Amino acid sequence: MTRTLLREEVYSRLLDAIVDGTFAPGEQLRDTDLAHWLGVSRTPVREALLRLGEAGLVRSAPGRSTHVAHLDPDVVRDAQAVVSAMHRLAVAEAVSRLTADDLAEMREANDRFAAALLLGDVDAALRADDDFHAVPVRASGNRAVEKVLAQFGPVVRRLERLRFTSQAGRASIDLHQRLLDLCAVADAEGAAQVSFETWQTLRPMLDDATRADSPEGRNC
Amino acid sequence: MTRTLLREEVYSRLLDAIVDGTFAPGEQLRDTDLAHWLGVSRTPVREALLRLGEAGLVRSAPGRSTHVAHLDPDVVRDAQAVVSAMHRLAVAEAVSRLTADDLAEMREANDRFAAALLLGDVDAALRADDDFHAVPVRASGNRAVEKVLAQFGPVVRRLERLRFTSQAGRASIDLHQRLLDLCAVADAEGAAQVSFETWQTLRPMLDDATRADSPEGRNC
DNA sequence: GGACGCCGGACTGTTGACACTCAAACCCTT
DNA sequence: AAGGGTTTGAGTGTCAACAGTCCGGCGTCC
């Protein structure tokens, strides 16, 4: 049984709090406060914050302060482009390895996604979407892709939680179905392209983001 | 003037030592020894090692030991696929933004690359190659791409230093030239595809790696 | 001679405290 | 009232030391 380190637990909790909005964009994070809140010393908190900083979820001014990153449209757009490219790569590498069970798992996740949209349950919809896309990522066996997605995925998810629309969701159902169909006939290039397009459905959310959260222009 | 932190200096020095082979694959790294060697306390060393671990350049067993990662062909292949995809994305986003100065800078770097190959100067060749590919990455303005390349680029470079051949280098000159030509006529898709292919020239090195450094099969 | 259990050392994880930097606030002078 | 200089507090960077885990070696028993 692998050992769970405090810095991993702290990282997960801080990540969740940032993505779900418990920590608001711009909110100051003091590592001494977080240490007290989590009941640990500063070191695991510092280590977790460093990782969050690498993903762009927090911004630190050395020796000064740390803040939850604003939803800077440039930052999110950059992360979204990286996430799209990683999923396309994963799909291209996975298509020849996907089993019937994998495809069934993707169908089931897409069905859950559609059902969640009907209920207006954003959290369930995003979980189903995660489950859907996780299948080819896992099948690709590319650990570097997994690491990049673990790092930049939350940056994109954070926007989705705030800007999710049923309209974009419904477009995703169809794209998910096309992706499934192309995987089923082992069309790696077609599937990779559709995977990329699936993640382009986020672009309208990014355009909306320029009218939210950072009224004084961009952080530099 | 931005402040330089010890953990950044330590990270750079450890990264260089791993990529250039000063720290051999498999070599044990004790953070107390590294702290003494670098004249700092363990904290910046630990923080640097965590980052190196995320890139796959070191492997830590929690509470046990830390080692320089072997040249595991799977790890390098994964990183190489990610690096290829990032450069392709960067080129696709950069093509419409490249100036005449940018193109001139790329030509100059390709010329230096060719000259270094003639002299058999691997270090100079790799520096020129870095300079060449840095231009579209910078022009793309995508900070997330820069971060991913900073993280996984050294994993790929590490193999190149050991397995570099003039033959592969000469193939790169032509691909560089094709990439330049396609950028000059603003063919984003063509340029992106050639950029991707440029990084595929590493594949023969990966196949050779299975006969080096990890005779007992893979680390798991 | 082999297997099992215990102990100690190696090494990392975490802790609490000190050091340093930066910016805001306050005070003094013009 | 404004500007400049000094002081102080906030917050992070780094330090030294303690805690905990894991594995190898040694001793004992069968």
Coordinates of C-alpha atoms (C1' of nucleotides) in Angstrom, one line a residue:
Chain A
M1 CA 0.0 0.0 0.0
T2 CA 1.5 3.3 -1.0
R3 CA 1.9 5.9 1.6
T4 CA -0.2 9.0 1.4
L5 CA 1.8 12.1 2.0
L6 CA 0.5 15.3 3.7
R7 CA 1.5 17.4 0.7
E8 CA -0.6 15.2 -1.6
E9 CA -3.7 15.6 0.6
V10 CA -3.1 19.3 1.0
Y11 CA -2.7 19.7 -2.8
S12 CA -6.0 17.9 -3.4
R13 CA -7.9 19.9 -0.9
L14 CA -6.6 23.3 -2.1
L15 CA -7.2 22.3 -5.8
D16 CA -10.8 21.3 -5.0
A17 CA -11.4 24.6 -3.1
I18 CA -10.0 26.7 -6.0
V19 CA -11.9 24.8 -8.8
D20 CA -15.2 24.8 -6.9
G21 CA -14.9 28.4 -5.9
T22 CA -14.5 28.1 -2.2
F23 CA -11.4 30.2 -2.7
A24 CA -12.6 33.0 -4.9
P25 CA -10.4 34.4 -7.7
G26 CA -8.1 37.0 -6.3
E27 CA -8.5 35.8 -2.7
Q28 CA -5.3 36.0 -0.7
L29 CA -3.9 32.7 0.6
R30 CA -1.5 32.9 3.6
D31 CA 0.4 29.7 4.1
T32 CA 0.2 30.1 7.8
D33 CA -3.6 30.4 7.7
L34 CA -3.9 27.4 5.4
A35 CA -1.6 25.4 7.7
H36 CA -3.9 26.1 10.6
W37 CA -7.0 25.4 8.6
L38 CA -5.7 22.0 7.4
G39 CA -4.0 21.1 10.7
V40 CA -0.5 20.7 9.3
S41 CA 2.7 22.7 9.3
R42 CA 3.6 25.1 6.5
T43 CA 5.9 22.8 4.6
P44 CA 3.3 20.6 3.0
V45 CA 1.2 23.7 2.3
R46 CA 4.1 25.4 0.6
E47 CA 4.8 22.4 -1.5
A48 CA 1.2 22.2 -2.6
L49 CA 1.1 25.9 -3.4
L50 CA 4.2 25.5 -5.6
R51 CA 2.5 22.9 -7.6
L52 CA -0.7 25.0 -7.9
G53 CA 1.4 27.9 -9.0
E54 CA 3.0 25.8 -11.8
A55 CA -0.5 25.1 -13.1
G56 CA -1.4 28.8 -13.0
L57 CA -4.1 28.3 -10.4
V58 CA -2.4 30.5 -7.8
R59 CA 0.0 33.4 -8.3
S60 CA 2.8 34.1 -5.9
A61 CA 4.8 37.3 -5.5
P62 CA 8.0 35.9 -3.8
G63 CA 8.3 37.1 -0.2
R64 CA 5.1 39.0 -0.7
S65 CA 1.9 37.2 -1.1
T66 CA 0.0 34.4 -2.8
H67 CA -3.4 34.8 -4.4
V68 CA -5.9 32.6 -6.1
A69 CA -5.4 33.4 -9.8
H70 CA -8.1 35.4 -11.6
L71 CA -9.9 33.8 -14.4
D72 CA -7.5 35.4 -16.8
P73 CA -8.8 34.6 -20.3
D74 CA -5.3 34.4 -21.7
V75 CA -4.3 31.9 -19.1
V76 CA -7.4 29.8 -19.6
R77 CA -7.1 30.0 -23.4
D78 CA -3.5 28.8 -23.2
A79 CA -4.4 25.9 -20.9
Q80 CA -7.4 25.0 -23.1
A81 CA -5.2 24.8 -26.1
V82 CA -2.7 22.5 -24.3
V83 CA -5.6 20.4 -22.9
S84 CA -7.1 20.0 -26.4
A85 CA -3.7 19.0 -27.9
M86 CA -3.2 16.4 -25.1
H87 CA -6.5 14.8 -25.6
R88 CA -6.0 14.7 -29.4
L89 CA -2.6 13.0 -28.8
A90 CA -4.1 10.6 -26.3
V91 CA -6.9 9.6 -28.6
A92 CA -4.5 9.2 -31.5
E93 CA -2.4 6.8 -29.4
A94 CA -5.3 5.1 -27.8
V95 CA -7.5 4.2 -30.8
S96 CA -5.7 1.0 -31.6
R97 CA -5.8 -0.1 -28.0
L98 CA -9.4 0.6 -27.0
T99 CA -11.3 -2.6 -26.1
A100 CA -15.0 -3.2 -26.3
D101 CA -15.2 -2.6 -22.6
D102 CA -13.5 0.7 -23.0
L103 CA -16.0 1.8 -25.7
A104 CA -18.9 0.6 -23.5
E105 CA -17.5 2.6 -20.7
M106 CA -17.3 5.7 -22.9
R107 CA -20.9 5.2 -24.0
E108 CA -22.1 4.8 -20.5
A109 CA -20.3 8.0 -19.5
N110 CA -21.9 9.9 -22.5
D111 CA -25.3 8.6 -21.5
R112 CA -24.7 9.8 -17.9
F113 CA -23.6 13.2 -19.4
A114 CA -26.8 13.5 -21.4
A115 CA -28.9 12.6 -18.4
A116 CA -27.2 15.1 -16.2
L117 CA -27.7 17.8 -18.8
L118 CA -31.5 17.1 -18.8
L119 CA -31.5 17.5 -15.0
G120 CA -29.4 20.6 -15.1
D121 CA -26.8 19.0 -12.8
V122 CA -23.6 20.7 -13.8
D123 CA -21.4 18.8 -11.3
A124 CA -22.7 15.4 -12.5
A125 CA -22.3 16.5 -16.1
L126 CA -18.7 17.5 -15.6
R127 CA -17.9 14.3 -13.7
A128 CA -19.4 12.3 -16.6
D129 CA -17.4 14.3 -19.1
D130 CA -14.2 13.6 -17.1
D131 CA -15.0 9.9 -17.0
F132 CA -15.6 9.9 -20.8
H133 CA -12.3 11.5 -21.7
A134 CA -10.4 9.6 -19.1
V135 CA -10.9 6.3 -21.0
P136 CA -8.7 7.1 -24.0
V137 CA -6.2 8.9 -21.8
R138 CA -5.8 5.8 -19.7
A139 CA -5.7 3.5 -22.8
S140 CA -3.0 5.6 -24.4
G141 CA -0.7 4.7 -21.5
N142 CA 1.1 8.0 -21.8
R143 CA 2.0 9.1 -18.3
A144 CA 3.3 12.5 -19.5
V145 CA -0.1 13.3 -21.0
E146 CA -1.7 12.3 -17.7
K147 CA 0.6 14.7 -15.9
V148 CA 0.0 17.6 -18.2
L149 CA -3.8 17.0 -18.0
A150 CA -3.6 16.8 -14.2
Q151 CA -1.8 20.1 -14.2
F152 CA -3.8 22.1 -16.7
G153 CA -7.2 20.3 -16.7
P154 CA -8.3 22.0 -13.5
V155 CA -7.6 25.4 -15.0
V156 CA -10.1 24.7 -17.7
R157 CA -12.6 23.0 -15.5
R158 CA -12.6 26.0 -13.2
L159 CA -14.0 28.1 -16.1
E160 CA -16.4 25.4 -17.1
R161 CA -18.0 25.3 -13.6
L162 CA -18.8 29.0 -13.9
R163 CA -19.7 29.3 -17.5
F164 CA -21.2 25.9 -18.3
T165 CA -24.3 26.1 -20.6
S166 CA -26.7 23.4 -21.6
Q167 CA -26.2 24.5 -25.2
A168 CA -22.5 23.8 -25.2
G169 CA -23.3 20.6 -23.3
R170 CA -25.7 19.4 -26.0
A171 CA -23.1 20.0 -28.6
S172 CA -20.7 17.9 -26.6
I173 CA -23.1 14.9 -26.6
D174 CA -23.0 14.7 -30.4
L175 CA -19.2 15.2 -30.6
H176 CA -18.8 12.5 -27.9
Q177 CA -20.9 10.2 -30.1
R178 CA -18.9 10.9 -33.2
L179 CA -15.7 10.3 -31.3
L180 CA -17.1 7.0 -30.1
D181 CA -18.1 6.0 -33.6
L182 CA -14.6 6.9 -35.0
C183 CA -12.9 4.9 -32.2
A184 CA -15.1 1.9 -32.9
V185 CA -13.9 1.8 -36.5
A186 CA -10.3 2.5 -35.4
D187 CA -10.0 5.8 -37.3
A188 CA -7.2 7.3 -35.3
E189 CA -6.8 10.5 -37.2
G190 CA -10.5 11.2 -37.4
A191 CA -11.0 10.5 -33.7
A192 CA -8.1 12.7 -32.8
Q193 CA -9.5 15.5 -34.8
V194 CA -13.0 15.2 -33.2
S195 CA -11.4 15.0 -29.8
F196 CA -9.7 18.3 -30.5
E197 CA -13.0 19.8 -31.7
T198 CA -14.8 18.6 -28.6
W199 CA -12.5 20.7 -26.5
Q200 CA -13.0 23.7 -28.9
T201 CA -16.6 23.9 -27.6
L202 CA -15.1 25.8 -24.7
R203 CA -14.1 28.7 -26.9
P204 CA -17.4 30.6 -26.5
M205 CA -16.9 30.4 -22.7
L206 CA -13.5 32.0 -23.0
D207 CA -14.9 34.9 -25.0
D208 CA -17.5 35.5 -22.2
A209 CA -14.8 35.4 -19.7
T210 CA -13.3 38.6 -20.9
R211 CA -16.4 40.3 -19.6
A212 CA -16.1 38.8 -16.2
D213 CA -13.7 38.7 -13.2
S214 CA -11.0 41.0 -14.4
P215 CA -12.6 44.4 -15.2
E216 CA -9.2 46.2 -15.0
G217 CA -7.7 44.3 -17.8
R218 CA -5.2 41.5 -17.4
N219 CA -2.8 40.7 -14.7
C220 CA 0.8 41.0 -15.8
Chain B
M1 CA 14.5 43.4 -10.6
T2 CA 12.9 40.1 -9.9
R3 CA 14.3 38.2 -6.9
T4 CA 16.1 35.0 -7.6
L5 CA 15.1 32.3 -5.1
L6 CA 17.4 29.6 -3.9
R7 CA 15.0 26.9 -5.1
E8 CA 15.2 28.3 -8.6
E9 CA 19.0 28.2 -8.6
V10 CA 19.0 24.7 -7.1
Y11 CA 16.5 23.5 -9.7
S12 CA 18.6 24.8 -12.6
R13 CA 21.8 23.3 -11.3
L14 CA 20.3 19.9 -10.6
L15 CA 18.5 19.9 -14.0
D16 CA 21.8 20.7 -15.8
A17 CA 23.6 18.0 -13.9
I18 CA 21.0 15.4 -14.8
V19 CA 20.7 16.4 -18.5
D20 CA 24.5 16.6 -19.0
G21 CA 25.1 13.3 -17.2
T22 CA 27.0 14.6 -14.2
F23 CA 24.4 12.7 -12.3
A24 CA 24.2 9.3 -13.9
P25 CA 21.0 7.5 -14.5
G26 CA 20.2 5.5 -11.4
E27 CA 22.5 7.5 -9.2
Q28 CA 21.1 8.0 -5.7
L29 CA 20.5 11.6 -4.7
R30 CA 20.4 12.4 -0.9
D31 CA 18.9 15.7 -0.2
T32 CA 21.3 16.3 2.7
D33 CA 24.3 15.6 0.4
L34 CA 22.9 17.9 -2.3
A35 CA 22.3 20.6 0.4
H36 CA 25.9 20.5 1.5
W37 CA 27.2 20.4 -2.1
L38 CA 25.2 23.5 -3.0
G39 CA 25.7 25.3 0.3
V40 CA 22.0 25.6 1.1
S41 CA 19.5 23.9 3.5
R42 CA 17.4 21.0 2.6
T43 CA 14.3 23.0 1.9
P44 CA 15.2 24.5 -1.5
V45 CA 16.7 21.2 -2.5
R46 CA 13.5 19.3 -1.6
E47 CA 11.4 21.8 -3.5
A48 CA 13.7 21.5 -6.6
L49 CA 13.6 17.7 -6.4
L50 CA 9.8 17.7 -6.3
R51 CA 9.7 19.6 -9.6
L52 CA 12.3 17.3 -11.1
G53 CA 10.1 14.4 -10.1
E54 CA 7.1 15.9 -11.8
A55 CA 9.1 15.9 -15.0
G56 CA 10.2 12.3 -14.5
L57 CA 13.8 13.2 -14.3
V58 CA 14.1 11.8 -10.7
R59 CA 12.2 9.1 -9.0
S60 CA 11.5 9.2 -5.3
A61 CA 10.4 6.5 -3.0
P62 CA 8.7 8.4 -0.2
G63 CA 10.7 8.2 3.0
R64 CA 13.2 5.9 1.3
S65 CA 15.4 7.4 -1.4
T66 CA 15.6 9.5 -4.5
H67 CA 17.4 8.4 -7.7
V68 CA 18.1 10.0 -11.0
A69 CA 15.6 8.4 -13.4
H70 CA 16.9 5.8 -15.8
L71 CA 16.5 6.5 -19.5
D72 CA 13.3 4.5 -19.5
P73 CA 12.2 4.2 -23.1
D74 CA 8.5 4.4 -22.2
V75 CA 9.1 7.6 -20.1
V76 CA 11.1 9.2 -22.9
R77 CA 8.7 8.1 -25.6
D78 CA 5.8 9.6 -23.6
A79 CA 7.6 12.9 -23.1
Q80 CA 8.7 13.0 -26.7
A81 CA 5.1 12.6 -27.8
V82 CA 4.0 15.5 -25.5
V83 CA 6.9 17.7 -26.7
S84 CA 6.0 17.0 -30.4
A85 CA 2.4 17.9 -29.7
M86 CA 3.4 21.1 -27.9
H87 CA 5.7 22.3 -30.7
R88 CA 3.0 21.5 -33.3
L89 CA 0.5 23.6 -31.3
A90 CA 3.0 26.4 -30.9
V91 CA 3.7 26.5 -34.6
A92 CA 0.0 26.4 -35.5
E93 CA -0.6 29.4 -33.2
A94 CA 2.6 31.3 -34.1
V95 CA 2.5 31.2 -37.9
S96 CA 0.2 34.2 -38.3
R97 CA 2.4 36.2 -35.8
L98 CA 5.9 35.4 -37.0
T99 CA 7.7 38.6 -38.2
A100 CA 10.5 38.8 -40.8
D101 CA 12.9 39.2 -37.9
D102 CA 11.6 35.9 -36.3
L103 CA 12.1 34.1 -39.6
A104 CA 15.6 35.5 -40.0
E105 CA 16.3 34.4 -36.4
M106 CA 15.2 30.9 -37.3
R107 CA 17.3 30.8 -40.4
E108 CA 20.3 31.9 -38.5
A109 CA 19.8 29.2 -35.9
N110 CA 19.4 26.6 -38.6
D111 CA 22.6 27.8 -40.2
R112 CA 24.4 27.5 -36.8
F113 CA 22.9 24.1 -36.4
A114 CA 24.3 22.9 -39.8
A115 CA 27.7 24.4 -39.0
A116 CA 27.8 22.7 -35.6
L117 CA 27.0 19.3 -37.3
L118 CA 29.9 19.8 -39.6
L119 CA 32.2 20.4 -36.7
G120 CA 30.7 17.5 -34.8
D121 CA 29.9 19.8 -31.9
V122 CA 26.8 18.2 -30.3
D123 CA 26.4 20.8 -27.5
A124 CA 26.4 23.7 -30.1
A125 CA 24.0 21.7 -32.3
L126 CA 21.5 21.2 -29.5
R127 CA 21.8 24.8 -28.4
A128 CA 21.1 25.9 -32.0
D129 CA 18.2 23.5 -32.2
D130 CA 16.8 24.9 -29.0
D131 CA 17.1 28.5 -30.4
F132 CA 15.4 27.5 -33.6
H133 CA 12.3 25.9 -31.9
A134 CA 12.1 28.6 -29.3
V135 CA 11.1 31.2 -31.9
P136 CA 7.6 29.9 -32.7
V137 CA 7.1 28.9 -29.1
R138 CA 7.8 32.5 -28.0
A139 CA 5.7 33.9 -30.9
S140 CA 2.7 31.7 -30.0
G141 CA 2.5 33.6 -26.7
N142 CA 1.2 30.4 -25.0
R143 CA 2.6 30.3 -21.5
A144 CA 1.2 26.9 -20.8
V145 CA 3.0 25.4 -23.8
E146 CA 6.2 27.1 -22.5
K147 CA 5.7 25.4 -19.1
V148 CA 5.0 22.0 -20.5
L149 CA 8.1 22.2 -22.7
A150 CA 10.2 23.5 -19.8
Q151 CA 9.0 20.4 -17.9
F152 CA 9.3 17.7 -20.5
G153 CA 11.9 19.2 -22.9
P154 CA 14.8 18.2 -20.7
V155 CA 13.6 14.6 -20.6
V156 CA 13.9 14.4 -24.3
R157 CA 17.2 16.4 -24.5
R158 CA 18.8 14.0 -22.1
L159 CA 18.4 11.2 -24.6
E160 CA 19.5 13.4 -27.4
R161 CA 22.8 14.2 -25.7
L162 CA 23.6 10.5 -25.4
R163 CA 22.2 9.3 -28.7
F164 CA 22.7 12.2 -31.1
T165 CA 23.8 11.2 -34.5
S166 CA 24.9 13.4 -37.4
Q167 CA 22.5 11.4 -39.6
A168 CA 19.5 12.4 -37.6
G169 CA 20.9 15.9 -37.4
R170 CA 21.2 16.2 -41.1
A171 CA 17.6 15.1 -41.5
S172 CA 16.6 17.9 -39.1
I173 CA 18.3 20.6 -41.2
D174 CA 16.0 19.9 -44.1
L175 CA 12.9 19.6 -41.9
H176 CA 13.9 22.9 -40.3
Q177 CA 14.2 24.5 -43.8
R178 CA 10.7 23.1 -44.8
L179 CA 9.3 24.4 -41.6
L180 CA 10.8 27.9 -42.3
D181 CA 9.4 27.8 -45.9
L182 CA 5.9 26.9 -44.7
C183 CA 6.0 29.6 -42.0
A184 CA 7.1 32.2 -44.6
V185 CA 3.9 31.5 -46.7
A186 CA 1.8 31.4 -43.5
D187 CA 0.7 27.8 -44.0
A188 CA -0.2 27.1 -40.4
E189 CA -1.4 23.5 -40.9
G190 CA 1.5 22.5 -43.0
A191 CA 4.0 24.1 -40.7
A192 CA 2.4 22.4 -37.7
Q193 CA 2.6 19.0 -39.3
V194 CA 6.3 19.5 -40.3
S195 CA 7.1 20.7 -36.8
F196 CA 5.6 17.5 -35.5
E197 CA 7.6 15.4 -38.0
T198 CA 10.8 17.2 -36.9
W199 CA 10.4 15.8 -33.5
Q200 CA 9.7 12.4 -34.8
T201 CA 13.3 12.2 -36.0
L202 CA 14.0 11.2 -32.4
R203 CA 12.1 7.9 -32.7
P204 CA 15.2 5.9 -33.9
M205 CA 17.0 7.1 -30.8
L206 CA 14.2 5.8 -28.6
D207 CA 14.5 2.3 -30.2
D208 CA 18.2 2.3 -29.5
A209 CA 17.5 3.2 -25.9
T210 CA 15.9 -0.1 -25.3
R211 CA 19.3 -1.7 -25.6
A212 CA 20.9 0.7 -23.2
D213 CA 20.7 1.7 -19.5
S214 CA 17.9 -0.5 -18.4
P215 CA 19.0 -4.1 -19.1
E216 CA 16.6 -5.6 -16.6
G217 CA 13.6 -4.3 -18.3
R218 CA 11.6 -1.3 -17.1
N219 CA 11.2 0.4 -13.8
C220 CA 7.7 0.2 -12.4
Chain C
dG1 C1' 21.2 -24.1 6.3
dG2 C1' 17.0 -21.6 5.9
dA3 C1' 13.4 -18.9 7.7
dC4 C1' 11.6 -15.5 10.7
dG5 C1' 11.7 -11.7 13.8
dC6 C1' 13.8 -7.7 15.6
dC7 C1' 16.7 -3.7 15.6
dG8 C1' 19.2 0.0 13.8
dG9 C1' 20.6 3.0 10.2
dA10 C1' 19.4 5.6 6.1
dC11 C1' 16.7 8.8 4.3
dT12 C1' 12.7 11.5 3.6
dG13 C1' 8.5 14.0 5.7
dT14 C1' 7.2 17.4 8.7
dT15 C1' 7.7 20.7 12.4
dG16 C1' 8.6 25.2 14.6
dA17 C1' 11.4 29.1 14.4
dC18 C1' 14.4 32.6 12.5
dA19 C1' 15.7 35.7 8.5
dC20 C1' 14.7 38.6 4.9
dT21 C1' 12.1 41.5 1.7
dC22 C1' 8.7 44.6 0.4
dA23 C1' 5.1 47.8 0.8
dA24 C1' 2.2 50.5 3.6
dA25 C1' 1.7 53.7 7.2
dC26 C1' 3.3 57.3 9.9
dC27 C1' 6.0 61.3 11.0
dC28 C1' 8.7 65.3 10.0
dT29 C1' 10.0 69.1 7.2
dT30 C1' 9.3 72.4 3.8
Chain D
dA1 C1' -0.8 70.0 1.9
dA2 C1' 2.7 67.5 -0.2
dG3 C1' 6.9 65.0 -0.5
dG4 C1' 10.5 62.3 1.5
dG5 C1' 12.4 59.3 4.8
dT6 C1' 11.9 55.9 8.4
dT7 C1' 9.7 52.3 10.7
dT8 C1' 6.9 48.5 11.2
dG9 C1' 4.2 44.6 10.0
dA10 C1' 2.9 41.0 6.8
dG11 C1' 4.2 37.2 4.6
dT12 C1' 7.2 34.2 2.4
dG13 C1' 12.0 32.0 2.1
dT14 C1' 15.1 29.2 4.5
dC15 C1' 17.1 26.9 8.4
dA16 C1' 18.1 23.2 11.9
dA17 C1' 16.1 19.6 14.2
dC18 C1' 12.7 16.0 15.3
dA19 C1' 9.6 12.1 13.6
dG20 C1' 8.4 8.3 11.0
dT21 C1' 8.9 4.7 7.6
dC22 C1' 11.3 1.2 5.2
dC23 C1' 14.7 -2.1 4.4
dG24 C1' 18.9 -4.6 5.2
dG25 C1' 21.6 -7.1 8.5
dC26 C1' 22.1 -9.9 12.3
dG27 C1' 20.7 -13.3 15.7
dT28 C1' 18.0 -17.1 17.0
dC29 C1' 15.3 -21.1 16.4
dC30 C1' 13.9 -25.2 14.0

